[in-house]
Coordinates of C-alpha atoms in Angstrom, one line a residue:
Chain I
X1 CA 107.5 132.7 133.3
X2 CA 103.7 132.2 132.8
X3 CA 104.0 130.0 130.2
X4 CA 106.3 128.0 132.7
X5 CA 103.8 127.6 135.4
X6 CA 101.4 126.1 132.9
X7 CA 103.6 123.2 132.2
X8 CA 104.9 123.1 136.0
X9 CA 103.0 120.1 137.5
X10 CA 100.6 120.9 140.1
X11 CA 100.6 119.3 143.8
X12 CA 97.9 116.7 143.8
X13 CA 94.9 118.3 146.1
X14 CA 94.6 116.3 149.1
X15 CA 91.0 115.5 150.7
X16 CA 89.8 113.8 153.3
X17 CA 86.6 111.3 153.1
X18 CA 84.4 109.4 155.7
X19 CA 85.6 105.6 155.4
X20 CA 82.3 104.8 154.2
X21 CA 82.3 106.9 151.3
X22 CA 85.6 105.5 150.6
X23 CA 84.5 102.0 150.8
X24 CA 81.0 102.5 148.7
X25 CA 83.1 104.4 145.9
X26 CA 85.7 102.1 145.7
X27 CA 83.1 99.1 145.1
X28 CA 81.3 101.0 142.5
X29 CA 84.0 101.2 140.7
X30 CA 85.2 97.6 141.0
X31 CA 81.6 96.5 140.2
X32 CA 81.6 98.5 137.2
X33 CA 85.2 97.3 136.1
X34 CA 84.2 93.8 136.4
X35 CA 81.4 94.8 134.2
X36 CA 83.9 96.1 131.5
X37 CA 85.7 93.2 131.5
X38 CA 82.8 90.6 131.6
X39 CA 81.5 93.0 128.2
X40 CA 85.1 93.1 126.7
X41 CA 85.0 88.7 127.0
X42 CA 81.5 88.9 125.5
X43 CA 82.9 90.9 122.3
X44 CA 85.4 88.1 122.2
X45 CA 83.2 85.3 122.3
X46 CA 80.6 86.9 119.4
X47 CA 83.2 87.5 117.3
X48 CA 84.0 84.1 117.5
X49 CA 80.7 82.7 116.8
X50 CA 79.3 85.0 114.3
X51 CA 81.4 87.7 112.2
X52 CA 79.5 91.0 112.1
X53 CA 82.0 92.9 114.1
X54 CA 84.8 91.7 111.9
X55 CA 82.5 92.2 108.5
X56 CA 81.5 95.6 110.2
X57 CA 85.1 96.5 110.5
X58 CA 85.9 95.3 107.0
X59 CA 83.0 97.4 105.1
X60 CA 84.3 100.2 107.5
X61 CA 88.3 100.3 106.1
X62 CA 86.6 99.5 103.0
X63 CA 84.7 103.0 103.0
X64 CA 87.7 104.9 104.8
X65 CA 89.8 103.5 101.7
X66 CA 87.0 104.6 99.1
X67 CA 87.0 108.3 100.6
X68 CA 90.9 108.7 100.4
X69 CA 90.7 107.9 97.0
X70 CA 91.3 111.1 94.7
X71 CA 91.5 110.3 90.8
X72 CA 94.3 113.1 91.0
X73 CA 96.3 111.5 93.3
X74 CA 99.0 110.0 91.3
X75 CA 101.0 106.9 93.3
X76 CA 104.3 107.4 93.4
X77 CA 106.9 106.3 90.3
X78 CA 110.1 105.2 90.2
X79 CA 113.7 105.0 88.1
X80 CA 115.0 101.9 86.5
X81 CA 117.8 101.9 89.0
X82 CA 114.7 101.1 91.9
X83 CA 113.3 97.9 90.4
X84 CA 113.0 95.3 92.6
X85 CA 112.4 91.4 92.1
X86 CA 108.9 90.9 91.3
X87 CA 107.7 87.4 92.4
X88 CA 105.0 85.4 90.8
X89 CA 102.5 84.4 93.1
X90 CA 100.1 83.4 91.1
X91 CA 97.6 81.4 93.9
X92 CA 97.3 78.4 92.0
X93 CA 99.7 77.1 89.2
X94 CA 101.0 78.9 86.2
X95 CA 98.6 77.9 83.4
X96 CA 100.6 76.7 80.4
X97 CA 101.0 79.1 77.7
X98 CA 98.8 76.8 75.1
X99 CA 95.8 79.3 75.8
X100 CA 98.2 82.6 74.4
X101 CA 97.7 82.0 70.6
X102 CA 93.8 82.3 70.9
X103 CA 93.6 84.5 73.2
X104 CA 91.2 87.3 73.0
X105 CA 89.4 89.8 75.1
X106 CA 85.6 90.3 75.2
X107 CA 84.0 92.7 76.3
X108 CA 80.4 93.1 77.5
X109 CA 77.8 95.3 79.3
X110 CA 78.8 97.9 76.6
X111 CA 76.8 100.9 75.7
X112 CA 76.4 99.8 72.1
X113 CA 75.0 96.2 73.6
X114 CA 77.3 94.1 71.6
X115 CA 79.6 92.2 72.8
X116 CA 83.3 93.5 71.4
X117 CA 86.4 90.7 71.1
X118 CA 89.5 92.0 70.7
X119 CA 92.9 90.2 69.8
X120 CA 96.1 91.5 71.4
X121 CA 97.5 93.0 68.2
X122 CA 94.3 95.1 68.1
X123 CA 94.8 96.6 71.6
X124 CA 98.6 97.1 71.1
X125 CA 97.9 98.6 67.5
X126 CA 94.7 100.7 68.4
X127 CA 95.6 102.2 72.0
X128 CA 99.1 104.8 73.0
X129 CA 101.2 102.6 75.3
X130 CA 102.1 103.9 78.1
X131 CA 105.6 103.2 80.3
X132 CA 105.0 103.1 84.3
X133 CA 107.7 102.2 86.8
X134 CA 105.0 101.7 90.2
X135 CA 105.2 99.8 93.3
X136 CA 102.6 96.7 93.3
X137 CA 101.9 95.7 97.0
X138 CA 100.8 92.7 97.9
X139 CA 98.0 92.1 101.2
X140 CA 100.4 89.3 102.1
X141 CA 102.9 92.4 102.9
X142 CA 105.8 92.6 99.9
X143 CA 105.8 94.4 97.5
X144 CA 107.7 95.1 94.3
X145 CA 108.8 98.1 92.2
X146 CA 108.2 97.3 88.5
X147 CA 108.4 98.6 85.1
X148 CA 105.4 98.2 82.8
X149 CA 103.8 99.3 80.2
X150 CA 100.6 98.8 78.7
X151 CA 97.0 100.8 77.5
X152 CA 95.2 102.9 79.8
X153 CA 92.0 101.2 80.9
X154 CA 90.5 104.6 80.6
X155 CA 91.1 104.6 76.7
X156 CA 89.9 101.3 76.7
X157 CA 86.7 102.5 78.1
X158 CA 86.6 105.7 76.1
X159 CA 86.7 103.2 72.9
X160 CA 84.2 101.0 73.7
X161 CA 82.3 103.2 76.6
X162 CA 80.0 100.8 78.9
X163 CA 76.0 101.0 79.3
X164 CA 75.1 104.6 81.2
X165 CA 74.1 103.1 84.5
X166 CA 77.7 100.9 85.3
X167 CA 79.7 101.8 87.9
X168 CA 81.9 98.3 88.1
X169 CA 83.9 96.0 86.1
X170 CA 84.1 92.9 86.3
X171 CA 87.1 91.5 85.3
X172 CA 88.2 87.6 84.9
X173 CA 90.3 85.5 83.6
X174 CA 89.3 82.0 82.9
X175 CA 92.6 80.4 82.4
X176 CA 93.6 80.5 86.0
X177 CA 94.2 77.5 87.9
X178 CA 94.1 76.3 91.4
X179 CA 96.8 74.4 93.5
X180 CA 96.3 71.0 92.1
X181 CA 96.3 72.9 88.2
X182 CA 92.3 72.8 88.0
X183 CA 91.0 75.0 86.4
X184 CA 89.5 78.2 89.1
X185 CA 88.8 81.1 87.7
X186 CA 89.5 84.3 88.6
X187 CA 87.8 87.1 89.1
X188 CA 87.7 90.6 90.5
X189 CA 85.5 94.0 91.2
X190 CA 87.3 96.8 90.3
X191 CA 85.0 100.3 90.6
X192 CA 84.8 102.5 87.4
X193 CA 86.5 105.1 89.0
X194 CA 89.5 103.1 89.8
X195 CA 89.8 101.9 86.4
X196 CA 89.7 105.6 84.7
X197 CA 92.7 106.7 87.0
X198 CA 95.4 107.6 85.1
X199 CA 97.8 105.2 86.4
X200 CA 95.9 102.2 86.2
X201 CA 96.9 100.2 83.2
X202 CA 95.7 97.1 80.8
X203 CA 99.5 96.4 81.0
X204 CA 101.1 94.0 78.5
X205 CA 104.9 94.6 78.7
X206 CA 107.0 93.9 82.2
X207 CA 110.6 95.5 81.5
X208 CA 110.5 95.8 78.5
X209 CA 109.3 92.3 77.3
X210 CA 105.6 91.2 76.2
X211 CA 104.2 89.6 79.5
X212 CA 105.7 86.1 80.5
X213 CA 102.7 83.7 81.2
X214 CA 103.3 84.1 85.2
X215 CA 102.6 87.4 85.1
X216 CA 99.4 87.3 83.4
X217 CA 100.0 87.3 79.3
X218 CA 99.4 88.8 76.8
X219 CA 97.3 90.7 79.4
X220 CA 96.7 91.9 82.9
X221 CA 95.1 94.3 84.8
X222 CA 97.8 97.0 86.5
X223 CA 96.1 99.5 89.4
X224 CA 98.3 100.6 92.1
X225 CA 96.1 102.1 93.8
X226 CA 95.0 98.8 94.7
X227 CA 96.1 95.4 96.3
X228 CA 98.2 92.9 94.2
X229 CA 95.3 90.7 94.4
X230 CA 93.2 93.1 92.2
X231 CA 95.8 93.3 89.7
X232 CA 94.2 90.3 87.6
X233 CA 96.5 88.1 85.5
X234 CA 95.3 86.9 82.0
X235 CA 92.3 88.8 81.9
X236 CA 89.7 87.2 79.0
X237 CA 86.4 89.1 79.7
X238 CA 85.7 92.4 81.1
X239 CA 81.9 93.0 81.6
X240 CA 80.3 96.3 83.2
X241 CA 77.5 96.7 85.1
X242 CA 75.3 98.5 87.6
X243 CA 75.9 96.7 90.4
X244 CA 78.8 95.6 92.3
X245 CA 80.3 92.1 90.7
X246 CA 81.3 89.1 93.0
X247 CA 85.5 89.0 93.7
X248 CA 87.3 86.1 94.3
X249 CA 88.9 87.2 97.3
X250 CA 86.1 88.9 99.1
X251 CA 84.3 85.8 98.8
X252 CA 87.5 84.0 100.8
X253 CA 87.1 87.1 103.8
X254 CA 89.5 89.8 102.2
X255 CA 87.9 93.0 101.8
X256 CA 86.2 94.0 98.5
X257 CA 87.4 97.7 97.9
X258 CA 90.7 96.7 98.6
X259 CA 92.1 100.8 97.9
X260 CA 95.6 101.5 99.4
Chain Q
X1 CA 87.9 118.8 139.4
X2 CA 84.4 117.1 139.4
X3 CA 84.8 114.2 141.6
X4 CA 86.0 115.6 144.7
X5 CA 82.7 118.0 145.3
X6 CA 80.8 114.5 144.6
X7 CA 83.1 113.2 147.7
X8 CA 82.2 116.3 149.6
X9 CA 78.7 115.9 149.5
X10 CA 78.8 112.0 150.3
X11 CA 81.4 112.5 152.7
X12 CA 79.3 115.7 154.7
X13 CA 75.9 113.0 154.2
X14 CA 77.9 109.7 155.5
X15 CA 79.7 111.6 158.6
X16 CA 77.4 113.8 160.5
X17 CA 76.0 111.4 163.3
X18 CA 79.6 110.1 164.1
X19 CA 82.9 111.3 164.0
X20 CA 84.9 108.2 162.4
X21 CA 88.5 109.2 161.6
X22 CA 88.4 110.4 157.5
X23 CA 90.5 109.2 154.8
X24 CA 93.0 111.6 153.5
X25 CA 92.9 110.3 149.4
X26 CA 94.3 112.3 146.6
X27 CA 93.2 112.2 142.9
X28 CA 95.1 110.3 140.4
X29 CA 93.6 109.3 137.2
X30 CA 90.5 110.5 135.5
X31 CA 88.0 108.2 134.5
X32 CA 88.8 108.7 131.0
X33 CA 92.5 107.7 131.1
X34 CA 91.4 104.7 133.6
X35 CA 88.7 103.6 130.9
X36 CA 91.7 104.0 128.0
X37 CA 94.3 102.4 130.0
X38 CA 92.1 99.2 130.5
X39 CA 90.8 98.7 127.1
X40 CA 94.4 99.3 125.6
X41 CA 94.9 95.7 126.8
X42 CA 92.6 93.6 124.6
X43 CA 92.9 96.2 121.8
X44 CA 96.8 95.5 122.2
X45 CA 96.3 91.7 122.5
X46 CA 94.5 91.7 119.5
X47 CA 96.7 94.0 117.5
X48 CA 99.8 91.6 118.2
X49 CA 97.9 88.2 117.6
X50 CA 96.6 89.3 114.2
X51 CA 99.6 91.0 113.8
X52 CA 102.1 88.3 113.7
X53 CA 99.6 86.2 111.6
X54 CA 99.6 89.0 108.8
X55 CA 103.6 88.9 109.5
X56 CA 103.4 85.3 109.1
X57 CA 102.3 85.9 105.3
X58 CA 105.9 87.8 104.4
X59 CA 107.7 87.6 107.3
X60 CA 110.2 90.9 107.3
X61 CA 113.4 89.0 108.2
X62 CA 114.3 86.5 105.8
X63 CA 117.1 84.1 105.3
X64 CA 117.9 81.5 102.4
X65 CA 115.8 78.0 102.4
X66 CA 117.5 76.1 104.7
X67 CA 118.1 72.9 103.2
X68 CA 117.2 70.6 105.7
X69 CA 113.9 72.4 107.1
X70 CA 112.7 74.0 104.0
X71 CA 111.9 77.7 106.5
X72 CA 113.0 80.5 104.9
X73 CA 111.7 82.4 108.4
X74 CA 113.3 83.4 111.5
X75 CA 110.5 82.8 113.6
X76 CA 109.5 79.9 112.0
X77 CA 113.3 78.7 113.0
X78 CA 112.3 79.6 116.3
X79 CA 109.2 76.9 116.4
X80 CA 111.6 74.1 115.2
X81 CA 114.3 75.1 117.9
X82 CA 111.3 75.0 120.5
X83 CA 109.9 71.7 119.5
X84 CA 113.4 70.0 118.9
X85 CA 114.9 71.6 122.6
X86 CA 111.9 72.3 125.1
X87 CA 110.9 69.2 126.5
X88 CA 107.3 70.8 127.7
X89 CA 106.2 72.4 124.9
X90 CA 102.8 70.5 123.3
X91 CA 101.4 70.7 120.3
X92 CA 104.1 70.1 117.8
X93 CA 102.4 68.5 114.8
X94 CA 104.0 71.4 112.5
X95 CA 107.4 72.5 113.8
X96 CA 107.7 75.8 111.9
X97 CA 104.2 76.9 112.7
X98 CA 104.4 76.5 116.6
X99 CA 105.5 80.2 116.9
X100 CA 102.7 81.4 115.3
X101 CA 100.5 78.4 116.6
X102 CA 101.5 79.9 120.0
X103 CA 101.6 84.1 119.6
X104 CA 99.2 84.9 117.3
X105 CA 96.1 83.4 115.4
X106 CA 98.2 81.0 114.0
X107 CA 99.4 80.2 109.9
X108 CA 97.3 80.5 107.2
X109 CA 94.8 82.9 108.9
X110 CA 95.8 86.1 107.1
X111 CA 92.4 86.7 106.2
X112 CA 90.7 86.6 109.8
X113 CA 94.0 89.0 110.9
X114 CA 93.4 91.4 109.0
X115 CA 89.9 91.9 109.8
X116 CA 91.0 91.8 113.2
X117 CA 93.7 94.0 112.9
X118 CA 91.7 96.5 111.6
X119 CA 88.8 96.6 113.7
X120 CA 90.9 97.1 116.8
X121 CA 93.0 99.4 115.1
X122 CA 90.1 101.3 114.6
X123 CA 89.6 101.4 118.5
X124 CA 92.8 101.7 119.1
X125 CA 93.1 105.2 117.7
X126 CA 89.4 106.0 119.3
X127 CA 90.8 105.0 122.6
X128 CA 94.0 106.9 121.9
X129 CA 91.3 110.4 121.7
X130 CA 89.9 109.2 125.0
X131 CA 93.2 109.0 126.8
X132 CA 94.3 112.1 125.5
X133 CA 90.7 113.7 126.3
X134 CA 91.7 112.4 130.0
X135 CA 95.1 113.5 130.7
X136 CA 93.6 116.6 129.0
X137 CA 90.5 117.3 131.4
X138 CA 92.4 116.1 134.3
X139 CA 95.4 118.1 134.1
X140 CA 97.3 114.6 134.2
X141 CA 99.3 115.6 131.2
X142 CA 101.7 118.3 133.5
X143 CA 102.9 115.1 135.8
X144 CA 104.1 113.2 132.5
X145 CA 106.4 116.1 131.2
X146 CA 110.1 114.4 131.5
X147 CA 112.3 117.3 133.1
X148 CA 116.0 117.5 132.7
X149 CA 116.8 116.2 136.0
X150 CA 115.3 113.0 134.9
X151 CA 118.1 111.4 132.9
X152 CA 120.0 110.7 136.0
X153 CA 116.7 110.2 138.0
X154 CA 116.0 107.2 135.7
X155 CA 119.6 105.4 136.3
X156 CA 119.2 106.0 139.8
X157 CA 115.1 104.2 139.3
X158 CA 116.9 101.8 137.3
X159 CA 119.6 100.9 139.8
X160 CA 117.7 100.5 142.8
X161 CA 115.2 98.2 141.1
X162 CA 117.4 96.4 140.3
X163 CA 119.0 95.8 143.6
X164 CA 116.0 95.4 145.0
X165 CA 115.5 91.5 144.8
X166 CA 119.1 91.0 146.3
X167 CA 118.0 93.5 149.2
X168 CA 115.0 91.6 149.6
X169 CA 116.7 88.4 149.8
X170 CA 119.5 89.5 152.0
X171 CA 116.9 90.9 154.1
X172 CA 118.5 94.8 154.0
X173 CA 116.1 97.2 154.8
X174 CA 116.0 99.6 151.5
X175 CA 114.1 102.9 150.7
X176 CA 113.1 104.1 147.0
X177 CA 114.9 107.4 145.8
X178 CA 113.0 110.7 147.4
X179 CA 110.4 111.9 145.1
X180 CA 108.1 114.8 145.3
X181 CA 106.2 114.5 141.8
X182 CA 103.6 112.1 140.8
X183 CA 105.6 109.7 139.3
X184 CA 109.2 108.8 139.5
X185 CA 111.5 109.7 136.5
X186 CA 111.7 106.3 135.4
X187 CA 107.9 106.4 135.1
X188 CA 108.1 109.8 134.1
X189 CA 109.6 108.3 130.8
X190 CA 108.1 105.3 130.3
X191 CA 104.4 107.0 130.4
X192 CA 105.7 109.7 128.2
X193 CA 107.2 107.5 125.8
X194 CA 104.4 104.6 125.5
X195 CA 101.8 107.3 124.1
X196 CA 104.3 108.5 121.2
X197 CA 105.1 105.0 120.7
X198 CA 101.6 104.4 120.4
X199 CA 101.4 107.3 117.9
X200 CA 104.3 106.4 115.6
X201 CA 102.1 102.6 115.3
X202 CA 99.0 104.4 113.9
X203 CA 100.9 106.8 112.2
X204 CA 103.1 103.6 110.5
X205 CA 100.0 101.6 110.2
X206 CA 98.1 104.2 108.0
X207 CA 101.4 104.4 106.1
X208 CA 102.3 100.5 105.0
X209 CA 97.9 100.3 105.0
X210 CA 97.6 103.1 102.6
X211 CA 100.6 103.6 101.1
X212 CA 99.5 104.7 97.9
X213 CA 97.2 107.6 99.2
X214 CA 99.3 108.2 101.7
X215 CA 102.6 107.8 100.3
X216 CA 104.2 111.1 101.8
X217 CA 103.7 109.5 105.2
X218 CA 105.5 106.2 104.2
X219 CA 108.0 108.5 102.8
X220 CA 108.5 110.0 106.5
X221 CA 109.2 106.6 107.7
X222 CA 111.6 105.9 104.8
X223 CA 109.3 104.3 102.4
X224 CA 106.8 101.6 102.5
X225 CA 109.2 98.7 103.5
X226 CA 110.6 100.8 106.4
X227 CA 107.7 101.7 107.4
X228 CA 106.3 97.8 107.3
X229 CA 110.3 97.7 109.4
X230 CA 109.4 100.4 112.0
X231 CA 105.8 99.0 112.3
X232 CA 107.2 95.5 113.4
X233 CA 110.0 97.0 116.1
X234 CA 107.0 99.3 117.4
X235 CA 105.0 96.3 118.7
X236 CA 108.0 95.1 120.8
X237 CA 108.5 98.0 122.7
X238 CA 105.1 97.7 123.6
X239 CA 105.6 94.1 124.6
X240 CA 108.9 95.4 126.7
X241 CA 107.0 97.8 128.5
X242 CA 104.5 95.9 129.6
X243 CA 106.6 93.1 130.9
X244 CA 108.2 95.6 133.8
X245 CA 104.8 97.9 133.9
X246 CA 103.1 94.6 135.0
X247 CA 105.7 93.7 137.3
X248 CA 106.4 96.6 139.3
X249 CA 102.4 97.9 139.6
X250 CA 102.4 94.2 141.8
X251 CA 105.5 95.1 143.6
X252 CA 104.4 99.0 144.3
X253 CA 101.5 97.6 145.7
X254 CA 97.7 97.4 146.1
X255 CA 97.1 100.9 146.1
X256 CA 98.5 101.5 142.8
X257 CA 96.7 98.8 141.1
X258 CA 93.4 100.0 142.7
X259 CA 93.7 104.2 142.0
X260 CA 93.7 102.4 138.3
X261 CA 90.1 101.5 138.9
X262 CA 88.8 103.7 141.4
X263 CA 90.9 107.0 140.3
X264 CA 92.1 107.6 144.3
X265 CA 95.2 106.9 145.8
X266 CA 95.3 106.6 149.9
X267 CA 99.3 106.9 150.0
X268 CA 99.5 110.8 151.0
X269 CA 102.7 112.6 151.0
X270 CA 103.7 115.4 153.2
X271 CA 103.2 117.6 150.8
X272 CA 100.0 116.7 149.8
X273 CA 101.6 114.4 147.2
X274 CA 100.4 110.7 146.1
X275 CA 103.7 108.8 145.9
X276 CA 103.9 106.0 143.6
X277 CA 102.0 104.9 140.5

């Protein structure tokens, strides 16, 4: 019955206060709730004018999102039976597919300090394909469960390892278009760690097929441990380096890390 | 309790020339779950605002293009309805975006919403700690308990609220249910229930924000697009509660309203009991 009387509610302790003590407590604390709200419309009207708060909180997610991250976490996978539509959302227009035939991947910032260009036959002949049923999730909020296959950007990078002091990628495609089919390129940071996790794929087959142009032929970064919008279509030109690389999103106000 | 030696002393300085009749006041709410319960209102304003704007980008409930609007989006439907059927309503240059024109940041602002959405989730989980430090170090968390009486105490809140605008206009004079606890057991469920609720949104936030790292959590909820499901339906029970929570803090009165800011109510049972909240 103890354990009963410490849930039991307790009768409120009644005291009694000279009216003026009443009246000088309760306008203290009306003063300094007036003073909570005028501070609470001030946060407002900064983060209106400038965006530090909103940057602030950005960079902070950002870092919560880099701390989860575990290279032996696998993401979840899937059956056939569980695929799902996947849309094409490129942000611009499809490119045509006139850029396929010469296609070719460089790559740069390379510990040898060449620059390496590789034709798709080379990666597909040279590197184990692997199969991977994942879910992609877009920052818009959908997401699809998909089956591709493709290289490991870790063997990729054991191949042709990059110069000692990179910790970033930069990755970018420059046959991407905008809206009115200009051409925009694209381009994305995507941290070394990221791309030696074992799910995260140079993918060039989606359900069994070599990669239709809206979904980034003959090539395209897959990471599901990040946002759709990381998982760059297309990709021409990898380079590595030291520092972090501009990404074409983070430059529009997304976030840059981008980890879910 | 902290605050009522305070009173003592400025109670025993204030009253020894005169003997002025003394204000019998009980304690309601500490100062942490006042602070907690104020700042949930802009953190919640600003969750649902950017919310709907990120729900604007994929909107959960979807229906085929409709031929002659071109929306593929319930709430989207909603903004033509409005502008087509409400004679007042302004500001109807884009018919499907006057929903979100008018709840939330507005279209196209996905960017902005998120960063809002996650610096005052970020808060909102921080103030969540402080309210539960308060109930916590005030002992407030024994009145919110529901008891197994309440079920029928809760119809019975239920049914004389709701008579009570006909009483009022028929004049009848009417008296609230007898109640010797803090709170009634309509309140008694409603203040229970609004923390957990508050709980499952973090908890379905971290798993449709990190669904990768935390994919056992999404699994909990049913999976990432359940969880993106339950995530949605959790914002409107927040929206329902504070639709009658406003309304019946103005019709309990001023002294409810005020023991909010100050943490004293002057409404004294019998039994040394504050009555309503």
């Amino acid at each position: 019955m103890k354990v009963d009387a410490a849930f039991k509610e307790r009768p409120a302790e009644m005291i009694e206060v000279a009216p003026e003590a009443w009246r000088h407590r309760t306008r203290r604390d009306f003063l300094a709730f007036g003073a909570g709200v005028l501070g609470v419309l001030a946060v407002r009207r900064s983060w209106r004018h400038d965006g530090w708060l909103a940057n602030k909180a950005l960079r902070f997610d950002d870092d919560v999102a880099e701390a989860l991250y575990s290279p032996n976490r696998l993401v979840p996978t899937y059956t056939k039976s569980q695929i799902t539509p996947l849309k094409n959302n490129y942000n611009g227009a499809t490119p045509g597919p006139g850029y396929i035939p010469a296609w070719h991947l460089t790559l740069d910032g390379l510990a040898s300090g060449l620059a390496v260009s590789l034709d798709i036959r080379n990666l597909l002949t040279h590197h184990q394909i692997h199969d991977q049923i994942t879910r992609l999730v877009c920052v818009e909020g959908w997401s699809a469960i998909a089956w591709w296959a493709g290289l490991k950007f870790d063997d990729l990078l054991r191949a042709y390892p990059p110069v000692s002091q990179a910790k970033w990628a930069r990755l970018e495609s420059s046959v991407n278009l905008d809206s009115s089919g200009n051409p925009d390129p694209y381009f994305v940071s995507i941290d070394l760690p990221t791309a030696r996790h074992p799910q995260t794929l140079l993918a060039t087959h989606l359900n069994g097929q070599p990669l239709a142009v809206e979904h980034g032929a003959p090539l395209r970064l897959l990471a599901p441990v990040k946002l759709g919008l990381k998982n760059i279509k297309a990709i021409t030109r990898i380079t590595y380096m030291r520092d972090e690389p501009k990404d074409y999103w983070a430059e529009r106000g997304h976030s840059r890390y981008d980890g879910i | 309790v902290p605050h009522s030696t305070q009173l003592h002393e400025e109670q025993i300085a204030a009253c020894t020339p005169a003997p002025t009749p003394r204000v019998p006041v009980v304690r309601k709410h500490h100062v942490l779950v006042r602070i907690s319960h104020w700042l949930t209102i802009p953190l919640l304003l600003g969750l649902i605002v950017s919310g709907v704007s990120i729900y604007w980008a994929s909107p959960i409930y979807q229906h085929n293009t409709d031929p002659q609007t071109g929306s593929l989006d319930y709430l989207a439907d909603a903004g033509i309805w409005i502008c087509a059927h409400v004679p007042g309503a302004h500001d109807c240059s884009s018919h499907p975006d006057w929903t979100y024109s008018h709840i939330s940041l507005g279209p196209y602002m996905l960017a902005p919403a998120l960063r809002l959405h996650w610096c005052c989730a970020y808060l909102f989980m921080l103030n969540g700690l402080v309210y539960l430090a308060g109930i916590l170090l005030g002992g407030e968390w024994r009145a919110l308990l529901p008891r197994l009486s309440d079920a029928r105490g809760a119809v019975k809140m239920v049914a004389y609220y709701a008579g009570t605008p006909l009483a009022i206009l028929k004049r009848q004079p009417r008296k609230p249910p007898r109640q010797s606890t803090k709170y009634n057991p309509l309140q008694r469920l409603a203040y229970f229930s609004i923390p957990i609720a508050g709980l499952l949104s973090v908890l379905t936030g971290w798993a449709i924000h990190k669904p990768m790292q935390f994919s056992r959590l999404a699994a909990v909820f049913g999976g990432f697009e359940s969880a993106r499901v339950w995530h949605f339906w959790l914002m409107w029970i927040f929206v329902l509660f504070v639709i009658p929570h406003v309304i019946l803090v103005f019709a309990e009165g001023w002294d409810t309203l005020r023991s909010m800011i100050t943490g004293w109510s002057r409404i004294v049972q019998s039994g040394g009991q504050a009555n309503e909240g």
